[in-house]
Amino acid sequence: MSGFMFGGSALTLDVGVVNATGAAVTEGMVLAIEMDDASAANVDGFRAQIPVLAAGNPEMIVTVHGAALVPTGQSIPDGENLTLRVVGPCKVRVDGNSQNIAVGDCLMIVNGSTDLVTIAAQPDLVGGALADVQEILKTKAIARGAATADNVLIEAWLKGLPV
């Protein structure tokens, strides 16, 4: 259920999509709204895909991303409807293997993964180097929990909109 309220972290935004990942989706997986399929019928804003951040594919960085709202222990099969939390508090899957994730860390999407990771170094918002701009665009959440392992569910505040 989406509630749109004024004021800080009270804002939540959920969208209904179709699982177009080719596999089952579980709680907290972060997916991208597909906008780069060759078929016009597939870019209607209702298909959720695994983020693919490749050269020549910038739309996957700037499209809307969201965490799957799936009941704990259940999954949504490919081709079925599901709800993504785009903005607000929710659980997200993270990969804390390469870098430990701490409360307050900025979390970003990575190529081919539905887990978020922490940003290694905070981007320079003043310098505006291309790499820093890309890191800012990839940032999708703020950690409200910690993790030191892969595929862990943590509380986060999702900012799944491009900017």
CSV table of C-alpha atoms in Angstrom, one decimal, residues 69-149:
chain,number,residue,atom,x,y,z
A,69,LEU,CA,7.8,-6.5,-1.3
A,70,VAL,CA,7.4,-10.3,-1.0
A,71,PRO,CA,6.2,-12.0,2.2
A,72,THR,CA,9.1,-13.6,4.1
A,73,GLY,CA,9.8,-17.2,2.9
A,74,GLN,CA,7.8,-16.8,-0.3
A,75,SER,CA,8.7,-16.0,-3.9
A,76,ILE,CA,7.1,-14.5,-7.0
A,77,PRO,CA,7.5,-16.6,-10.1
A,78,ASP,CA,8.7,-15.1,-13.4
A,79,GLY,CA,5.8,-13.5,-15.3
A,80,GLU,CA,3.7,-12.8,-12.2
A,81,ASN,CA,2.7,-9.5,-10.7
A,82,LEU,CA,4.7,-8.1,-7.8
A,83,THR,CA,5.1,-4.8,-5.9
A,84,LEU,CA,8.3,-2.8,-5.7
A,85,ARG,CA,9.0,-0.3,-2.9
A,86,VAL,CA,10.5,2.6,-4.8
A,87,VAL,CA,10.8,5.2,-2.0
A,88,GLY,CA,10.7,4.7,1.7
A,89,PRO,CA,11.6,2.2,4.5
A,90,CYS,CA,11.9,-1.5,3.5
A,91,LYS,CA,14.2,-4.5,3.6
A,92,VAL,CA,16.8,-4.8,0.8
A,93,ARG,CA,19.2,-7.6,0.0
A,94,VAL,CA,22.8,-6.6,0.3
A,95,ASP,CA,26.3,-8.0,-0.4
A,96,GLY,CA,28.5,-7.2,2.6
A,97,ASN,CA,31.2,-9.6,1.6
A,98,SER,CA,33.6,-7.3,-0.2
A,99,GLN,CA,32.9,-4.3,2.1
A,100,ASN,CA,31.1,-4.4,5.4
A,101,ILE,CA,27.9,-2.4,5.3
A,102,ALA,CA,27.3,-0.1,8.3
A,103,VAL,CA,24.2,2.0,9.4
A,104,GLY,CA,24.2,5.2,7.3
A,105,ASP,CA,26.1,3.8,4.3
A,106,CYS,CA,25.0,4.8,0.8
A,107,LEU,CA,24.0,1.7,-1.1
A,108,MET,CA,24.2,1.3,-4.8
A,109,ILE,CA,23.2,-1.1,-7.6
A,110,VAL,CA,25.9,-3.2,-9.4
A,111,ASN,CA,25.9,-5.0,-12.7
A,112,GLY,CA,23.8,-8.1,-12.9
A,113,SER,CA,22.9,-8.3,-9.2
A,114,THR,CA,19.8,-7.8,-7.2
A,115,ASP,CA,21.9,-7.1,-4.0
A,116,LEU,CA,23.0,-3.6,-3.1
A,117,VAL,CA,26.6,-2.8,-2.1
A,118,THR,CA,28.1,0.1,-0.2
A,119,ILE,CA,29.9,2.9,-2.1
A,120,ALA,CA,33.7,2.5,-1.5
A,121,ALA,CA,34.4,6.2,-1.4
A,122,GLN,CA,31.9,9.0,-1.1
A,123,PRO,CA,31.5,10.8,-4.4
A,124,ASP,CA,32.7,14.4,-4.8
A,125,LEU,CA,29.5,16.4,-5.3
A,126,VAL,CA,31.4,19.6,-6.0
A,127,GLY,CA,33.9,18.4,-8.6
A,128,GLY,CA,31.4,16.7,-10.8
A,129,ALA,CA,33.7,14.1,-12.3
A,130,LEU,CA,31.9,11.6,-14.5
A,131,ALA,CA,32.8,8.7,-12.2
A,132,ASP,CA,31.3,10.7,-9.2
A,133,VAL,CA,28.1,11.5,-11.1
A,134,GLN,CA,27.7,7.8,-12.0
A,135,GLU,CA,28.1,6.8,-8.4
A,136,ILE,CA,25.5,9.3,-7.4
A,137,LEU,CA,23.1,7.9,-10.0
A,138,LYS,CA,23.7,4.3,-8.9
A,139,THR,CA,22.9,5.2,-5.2
A,140,LYS,CA,19.5,3.8,-4.4
A,141,ALA,CA,19.3,3.5,-0.6
A,142,ILE,CA,20.7,4.4,2.8
A,143,ALA,CA,21.4,1.5,5.1
A,144,ARG,CA,19.5,1.4,8.4
A,145,GLY,CA,21.2,-1.9,9.3
A,146,ALA,CA,24.6,-3.6,9.0
A,147,ALA,CA,25.8,-6.6,7.1
A,148,THR,CA,29.1,-8.5,6.7
A,149,ALA,CA,27.9,-11.3,4.4
